[in-house]
Amino acid sequence: MTFPSPAALQGGRPGELPQTHRDLLALCALRVGDKSVDWSLLARTCESADDIKATFEGNIREESETARKSLPILRTALAHLAEARERLAVELEAAELAGARIVTVLDDAYPVNLRQVPDRPPFLFYLGNLSDADRRSVAVVGTRGATEDGISRAKRMSKGLVAADVAVYSGLALGIDSAAHLAALDAGGRTVAVLGHGIASKVYPAANEGLARRILSEGGALFSQFWPLANPARWTFPRRNVVTSGSALGSIVIEASRTSGAKMQARIAFEHGKRVFLLRSLVAQESWAAKMVAVGRAVEVATLDDVLDRLDSAPASLAQAEEPYHQLSIADL
């Protein structure tokens, strides 16, 4: 597989998008009541101008349960296309004012790792830069209520990844996520924060606004799969985990209880066919982690070398599910 050069890895300004890209986004903006066409379905079936034309004609080029459910929504919503374009214009203007750029599945610059998962989003708004270096990246995640030992482990792991020329992804949350981002920056590496809200909304949590600014000032990026004005909500964070997992080669979970979003990311990463690394201390303390290792859905690791040895081995088989695991149908435009 060939990859675009770093210079080519740029999306477009929201106010200067080609019509085909606007058409894709308009399909995402269609809705009937509180329902919209499944976004990951659109991402899979609208990767060319011909695909988009067929969708505007009320056809979906996929045979699946998701397509069957989305088809009547699409055909009904197309009668209200003008309203969808109006809502889209508001969102694009907000992104433009925020200085954000956008990359869609129509672009060669769409993140390589993310394109390979079935529940990829049709677009990403971002601040900062896209980078070819992100094809060799790992997500470092864990609980917000981290222990001192957990914070220390996250920092060591993140620092070591940077030393091995691995980009560090995480979710900008308090606790483990913040420690991972900070350690990557302190080590002079690249880190990407995947947001659980729109790129033009206030940074959440507010306590990490300074961290977000530092990420941007030191060569990193902020990614968002949501409409620019979308606020954080309970449903946005599981979807954020999909992008965090999909954008990386694997996920390292430092600390996470059975109710933690990081546990969910471990499951998503396995379903994506990505590598799932669980720290030995986590496996010893949490039954869910021990079970994942026991059934072969994750690997127990104690050191950075345990991660790198597997990261540089033959790639894991990517998930080829007929149905995506995580819906990205979002009507909150």
Short mmCIF file of C-alpha atoms in Angstrom, two decimals:
data_model
loop_
_atom_site.label_atom_id
_atom_site.label_comp_id
_atom_site.label_asym_id
_atom_site.label_seq_id
_atom_site.Cartn_x
_atom_site.Cartn_y
_atom_site.Cartn_z
CA MET A 1 0.00 0.00 0.00
CA THR A 2 1.27 3.48 -0.79
CA PHE A 3 0.59 6.48 1.37
CA PRO A 4 0.21 10.14 0.44
CA SER A 5 3.22 12.33 1.14
CA PRO A 6 2.97 14.60 4.20
CA ALA A 7 2.47 17.61 1.94
CA ALA A 8 -0.61 15.95 0.41
CA LEU A 9 -2.22 15.22 3.73
CA GLN A 10 -4.49 18.23 3.90
CA GLY A 11 -8.23 18.50 3.92
CA GLY A 12 -10.12 21.52 2.67
CA ARG A 13 -11.41 24.73 4.12
CA PRO A 14 -15.10 24.31 4.95
CA GLY A 15 -16.03 27.37 2.91
CA GLU A 16 -14.23 26.11 -0.21
CA LEU A 17 -15.46 22.54 -0.49
CA PRO A 18 -16.11 21.08 -3.94
CA GLN A 19 -19.76 20.40 -4.72
CA THR A 20 -19.33 16.62 -4.44
CA HIS A 21 -18.09 17.00 -0.87
CA ARG A 22 -20.99 19.31 -0.05
CA ASP A 23 -23.37 16.75 -1.48
CA LEU A 24 -21.92 14.05 0.79
CA LEU A 25 -22.33 16.30 3.80
CA ALA A 26 -25.88 17.19 2.76
CA LEU A 27 -26.72 13.48 2.77
CA CYS A 28 -25.38 13.33 6.32
CA ALA A 29 -27.56 16.31 7.24
CA LEU A 30 -30.78 14.72 5.97
CA ARG A 31 -33.20 13.71 8.68
CA VAL A 32 -36.75 12.62 9.31
CA GLY A 33 -37.80 13.64 12.78
CA ASP A 34 -34.99 12.43 15.03
CA LYS A 35 -33.67 9.91 12.51
CA SER A 36 -30.99 10.21 9.86
CA VAL A 37 -29.35 7.88 7.39
CA ASP A 38 -26.66 5.88 9.15
CA TRP A 39 -23.44 7.86 8.78
CA SER A 40 -21.09 4.90 8.61
CA LEU A 41 -23.31 3.48 5.87
CA LEU A 42 -22.86 6.72 3.92
CA ALA A 43 -19.12 6.56 4.51
CA ARG A 44 -18.98 3.06 3.01
CA THR A 45 -21.30 3.69 0.08
CA CYS A 46 -20.45 7.27 -0.95
CA GLU A 47 -16.76 7.17 -1.81
CA SER A 48 -17.18 8.51 -5.35
CA ALA A 49 -19.28 11.01 -7.29
CA ASP A 50 -21.21 8.15 -8.90
CA ASP A 51 -22.00 6.68 -5.49
CA ILE A 52 -23.31 10.02 -4.28
CA LYS A 53 -25.42 10.48 -7.41
CA ALA A 54 -27.01 7.08 -6.85
CA THR A 55 -27.78 7.96 -3.25
CA PHE A 56 -29.44 11.22 -4.29
CA GLU A 57 -31.62 9.07 -6.57
CA GLY A 58 -32.80 7.17 -3.48
CA ASN A 59 -30.58 4.12 -3.86
CA ILE A 60 -28.07 2.63 -1.42
CA ARG A 61 -25.31 0.47 -2.83
CA GLU A 62 -25.13 -1.99 0.03
CA GLU A 63 -27.21 -4.98 1.01
CA SER A 64 -27.35 -5.05 4.79
CA GLU A 65 -29.77 -4.61 7.64
CA THR A 66 -28.45 -1.10 8.18
CA ALA A 67 -29.14 -0.25 4.52
CA ARG A 68 -32.62 -1.75 4.73
CA LYS A 69 -33.47 0.45 7.72
CA SER A 70 -31.89 3.57 6.24
CA LEU A 71 -33.46 3.37 2.79
CA PRO A 72 -36.95 4.63 3.74
CA ILE A 73 -35.39 7.39 5.83
CA LEU A 74 -33.28 8.46 2.85
CA ARG A 75 -36.17 8.48 0.40
CA THR A 76 -38.43 10.45 2.74
CA ALA A 77 -35.72 12.91 3.77
CA LEU A 78 -34.64 13.73 0.22
CA ALA A 79 -37.84 15.77 -0.13
CA HIS A 80 -36.34 18.10 2.52
CA LEU A 81 -32.89 18.42 0.96
CA ALA A 82 -33.04 22.22 0.90
CA GLU A 83 -33.46 22.36 4.67
CA ALA A 84 -30.53 19.97 5.12
CA ARG A 85 -28.32 22.19 2.98
CA GLU A 86 -29.32 25.22 5.06
CA ARG A 87 -28.35 23.47 8.29
CA LEU A 88 -25.13 22.35 6.68
CA ALA A 89 -24.26 25.92 5.68
CA VAL A 90 -24.54 27.03 9.31
CA GLU A 91 -22.21 24.26 10.46
CA LEU A 92 -19.63 24.92 7.75
CA GLU A 93 -19.61 28.61 8.61
CA ALA A 94 -18.98 27.77 12.27
CA ALA A 95 -16.09 25.50 11.30
CA GLU A 96 -14.65 28.20 9.04
CA LEU A 97 -14.80 30.76 11.85
CA ALA A 98 -13.06 28.32 14.18
CA GLY A 99 -10.21 27.91 11.70
CA ALA A 100 -10.96 24.23 11.21
CA ARG A 101 -10.47 22.13 8.09
CA ILE A 102 -12.39 19.09 6.90
CA VAL A 103 -11.43 15.78 5.32
CA THR A 104 -13.97 13.31 3.94
CA VAL A 105 -13.94 9.76 2.61
CA LEU A 106 -13.71 11.35 -0.85
CA ASP A 107 -10.22 12.62 -0.03
CA ASP A 108 -6.94 10.73 -0.36
CA ALA A 109 -5.92 12.48 2.85
CA TYR A 110 -8.61 10.69 4.88
CA PRO A 111 -6.70 8.83 7.64
CA VAL A 112 -5.45 5.50 6.30
CA ASN A 113 -6.08 3.45 9.44
CA LEU A 114 -9.56 4.85 9.94
CA ARG A 115 -10.59 4.13 6.35
CA GLN A 116 -10.09 0.41 7.00
CA VAL A 117 -12.80 0.03 9.66
CA PRO A 118 -16.45 -0.56 8.69
CA ASP A 119 -17.91 2.04 11.06
CA ARG A 120 -15.70 4.91 9.92
CA PRO A 121 -17.29 8.37 9.88
CA PRO A 122 -17.90 10.07 6.51
CA PHE A 123 -15.92 13.15 7.55
CA LEU A 124 -13.62 14.62 10.16
CA PHE A 125 -13.32 18.26 11.09
CA TYR A 126 -9.92 19.04 12.53
CA LEU A 127 -7.62 21.70 13.91
CA GLY A 128 -3.88 21.38 13.44
CA ASN A 129 -2.51 19.17 10.71
CA LEU A 130 -3.02 15.72 9.32
CA SER A 131 0.19 13.71 9.16
CA ASP A 132 1.48 10.68 7.32
CA ALA A 133 3.13 9.74 10.63
CA ASP A 134 -0.32 8.89 12.01
CA ARG A 135 -0.39 5.62 10.10
CA ARG A 136 1.96 4.35 12.85
CA SER A 137 -0.02 5.37 15.89
CA VAL A 138 -1.33 3.86 19.12
CA ALA A 139 -4.19 4.97 21.35
CA VAL A 140 -3.33 5.25 25.05
CA VAL A 141 -6.53 5.37 27.09
CA GLY A 142 -7.94 4.80 30.54
CA THR A 143 -10.14 6.02 33.33
CA ARG A 144 -10.74 9.63 34.31
CA GLY A 145 -10.35 8.70 37.98
CA ALA A 146 -6.80 7.47 37.55
CA THR A 147 -4.46 6.48 40.38
CA GLU A 148 -0.99 7.95 40.73
CA ASP A 149 0.43 4.64 39.54
CA GLY A 150 -1.87 4.72 36.54
CA ILE A 151 -0.80 8.25 35.63
CA SER A 152 2.85 7.23 35.94
CA ARG A 153 2.35 4.16 33.74
CA ALA A 154 0.50 6.17 31.09
CA LYS A 155 3.32 8.72 30.98
CA ARG A 156 6.02 6.06 30.67
CA MET A 157 4.15 4.26 27.93
CA SER A 158 3.44 7.43 25.98
CA LYS A 159 7.01 8.68 26.28
CA GLY A 160 8.32 5.33 25.07
CA LEU A 161 5.99 5.29 22.10
CA VAL A 162 7.21 8.72 21.03
CA ALA A 163 10.82 7.52 21.30
CA ALA A 164 9.86 4.68 18.92
CA ASP A 165 8.36 7.16 16.42
CA VAL A 166 4.78 6.21 17.25
CA ALA A 167 2.09 8.91 17.36
CA VAL A 168 -0.06 8.91 20.49
CA TYR A 169 -3.85 9.17 20.20
CA SER A 170 -6.21 9.69 23.11
CA GLY A 171 -9.50 11.33 24.03
CA LEU A 172 -8.52 14.55 25.87
CA ALA A 173 -10.36 13.36 29.00
CA LEU A 174 -9.05 13.94 32.50
CA GLY A 175 -6.89 11.25 34.06
CA ILE A 176 -5.11 8.75 31.82
CA ASP A 177 -5.91 10.54 28.54
CA SER A 178 -4.43 13.82 29.75
CA ALA A 179 -1.32 12.08 31.06
CA ALA A 180 -0.80 10.36 27.71
CA HIS A 181 -1.13 13.58 25.73
CA LEU A 182 1.14 15.53 28.09
CA ALA A 183 3.87 12.89 28.12
CA ALA A 184 3.88 12.73 24.34
CA LEU A 185 4.26 16.52 24.15
CA ASP A 186 6.96 16.61 26.81
CA ALA A 187 8.87 13.97 24.82
CA GLY A 188 8.65 16.08 21.67
CA GLY A 189 6.27 13.74 19.88
CA ARG A 190 3.01 13.98 17.98
CA THR A 191 -0.27 13.50 19.77
CA VAL A 192 -3.85 13.69 18.47
CA ALA A 193 -6.88 14.34 20.66
CA VAL A 194 -10.16 12.86 19.43
CA LEU A 195 -12.99 15.05 20.72
CA GLY A 196 -16.40 14.04 21.98
CA HIS A 197 -17.99 17.23 20.63
CA GLY A 198 -17.92 19.57 17.68
CA ILE A 199 -14.72 21.29 16.60
CA ALA A 200 -16.30 24.76 17.02
CA SER A 201 -17.71 24.04 20.49
CA LYS A 202 -15.94 24.83 23.74
CA VAL A 203 -13.30 22.28 24.70
CA TYR A 204 -14.60 19.59 27.02
CA PRO A 205 -13.58 19.20 29.74
CA ALA A 206 -12.93 22.90 30.22
CA ALA A 207 -9.94 22.08 32.42
CA ASN A 208 -8.17 20.74 29.32
CA GLU A 209 -8.56 23.80 27.13
CA GLY A 210 -4.92 24.69 27.80
CA LEU A 211 -3.84 21.16 26.90
CA ALA A 212 -5.78 21.37 23.63
CA ARG A 213 -4.04 24.63 22.77
CA ARG A 214 -0.66 23.13 23.56
CA ILE A 215 -1.36 20.11 21.36
CA LEU A 216 -2.05 22.45 18.46
CA SER A 217 0.92 24.72 19.12
CA GLU A 218 3.32 21.76 19.23
CA GLY A 219 2.34 20.08 15.98
CA GLY A 220 -0.55 17.87 17.05
CA ALA A 221 -4.19 17.88 16.06
CA LEU A 222 -7.74 17.82 17.35
CA PHE A 223 -10.19 15.54 15.49
CA SER A 224 -13.98 15.61 15.57
CA GLN A 225 -16.44 13.39 13.70
CA PHE A 226 -19.40 15.55 14.78
CA TRP A 227 -21.03 18.65 13.38
CA PRO A 228 -18.93 21.66 14.44
CA LEU A 229 -21.55 23.09 16.80
CA ALA A 230 -22.39 19.77 18.49
CA ASN A 231 -22.13 19.79 22.28
CA PRO A 232 -20.79 16.85 24.30
CA ALA A 233 -23.43 14.31 25.34
CA ARG A 234 -23.57 10.77 26.68
CA TRP A 235 -23.94 9.33 23.17
CA THR A 236 -21.01 11.26 21.69
CA PHE A 237 -18.26 9.62 23.75
CA PRO A 238 -18.85 6.01 22.60
CA ARG A 239 -18.70 7.31 19.04
CA ARG A 240 -15.47 9.13 19.85
CA ASN A 241 -14.03 5.77 20.96
CA VAL A 242 -14.76 4.38 17.50
CA VAL A 243 -12.59 7.03 15.85
CA THR A 244 -9.86 6.78 18.50
CA SER A 245 -9.64 3.03 17.95
CA GLY A 246 -10.03 3.18 14.18
CA SER A 247 -7.33 5.81 13.72
CA ALA A 248 -4.64 3.77 15.47
CA LEU A 249 -2.95 0.41 14.92
CA GLY A 250 -3.94 -0.61 18.42
CA SER A 251 -5.12 0.56 21.84
CA ILE A 252 -3.30 0.36 25.16
CA VAL A 253 -5.62 0.43 28.18
CA ILE A 254 -3.81 1.59 31.31
CA GLU A 255 -6.56 1.60 33.95
CA ALA A 256 -10.29 1.03 33.48
CA SER A 257 -13.16 -0.30 35.55
CA ARG A 258 -15.91 -2.45 34.05
CA THR A 259 -18.01 0.72 33.48
CA SER A 260 -15.21 2.77 31.94
CA GLY A 261 -15.28 4.06 28.40
CA ALA A 262 -11.77 2.66 28.04
CA LYS A 263 -13.18 -0.85 28.50
CA MET A 264 -15.56 -0.05 25.65
CA GLN A 265 -12.64 1.06 23.52
CA ALA A 266 -10.86 -2.24 24.17
CA ARG A 267 -13.93 -4.07 22.85
CA ILE A 268 -14.23 -1.76 19.85
CA ALA A 269 -10.54 -2.17 19.01
CA PHE A 270 -10.91 -5.95 19.06
CA GLU A 271 -13.97 -5.72 16.80
CA HIS A 272 -11.98 -3.47 14.46
CA GLY A 273 -9.30 -6.14 14.19
CA LYS A 274 -6.82 -3.83 15.89
CA ARG A 275 -4.31 -4.84 18.54
CA VAL A 276 -5.59 -4.60 22.11
CA PHE A 277 -2.96 -4.24 24.84
CA LEU A 278 -3.95 -4.44 28.50
CA LEU A 279 -1.41 -3.63 31.20
CA ARG A 280 -0.53 -6.50 33.50
CA SER A 281 -1.62 -4.45 36.52
CA LEU A 282 -5.04 -3.94 34.90
CA VAL A 283 -5.43 -7.64 34.12
CA ALA A 284 -4.59 -8.49 37.73
CA GLN A 285 -7.19 -6.07 39.11
CA GLU A 286 -10.13 -6.22 36.69
CA SER A 287 -12.01 -9.42 35.81
CA TRP A 288 -13.18 -8.02 32.45
CA ALA A 289 -9.54 -7.48 31.43
CA ALA A 290 -8.49 -10.95 32.57
CA LYS A 291 -11.35 -12.45 30.57
CA MET A 292 -10.38 -10.57 27.39
CA VAL A 293 -6.85 -11.94 27.68
CA ALA A 294 -8.06 -15.45 28.51
CA VAL A 295 -10.27 -15.67 25.40
CA GLY A 296 -7.64 -14.18 23.11
CA ARG A 297 -9.27 -10.80 22.53
CA ALA A 298 -6.38 -8.88 24.09
CA VAL A 299 -2.73 -9.27 24.97
CA GLU A 300 -1.36 -8.70 28.45
CA VAL A 301 1.69 -6.42 28.40
CA ALA A 302 4.13 -5.33 31.07
CA THR A 303 6.62 -3.19 29.14
CA LEU A 304 6.82 -0.97 26.11
CA ASP A 305 8.79 -3.66 24.29
CA ASP A 306 5.83 -6.02 24.70
CA VAL A 307 3.78 -3.51 22.72
CA LEU A 308 6.38 -2.66 20.08
CA ASP A 309 7.21 -6.29 19.35
CA ARG A 310 3.59 -6.91 18.40
CA LEU A 311 3.04 -3.54 16.78
CA ASP A 312 5.83 -4.15 14.30
CA SER A 313 4.77 -7.71 13.51
CA ALA A 314 2.36 -8.68 10.75
CA PRO A 315 -0.79 -6.52 10.86
CA ALA A 316 -3.85 -7.83 12.63
CA SER A 317 -6.72 -8.91 10.41
CA LEU A 318 -9.11 -6.03 10.04
CA ALA A 319 -12.74 -6.59 10.82
CA GLN A 320 -14.77 -7.41 7.72
CA ALA A 321 -18.18 -7.48 9.33
CA GLU A 322 -21.28 -7.31 7.18
CA GLU A 323 -22.78 -4.96 9.74
CA PRO A 324 -20.87 -2.15 11.49
CA TYR A 325 -20.56 -2.53 15.23
CA HIS A 326 -21.20 1.08 16.20
CA GLN A 327 -23.85 3.27 14.63
CA LEU A 328 -22.96 6.81 13.61
CA SER A 329 -26.51 7.88 12.81
CA ILE A 330 -26.67 11.36 14.27
CA ALA A 331 -29.72 13.54 13.86
CA ASP A 332 -28.62 16.31 16.24
CA LEU A 333 -27.71 18.85 13.59
#
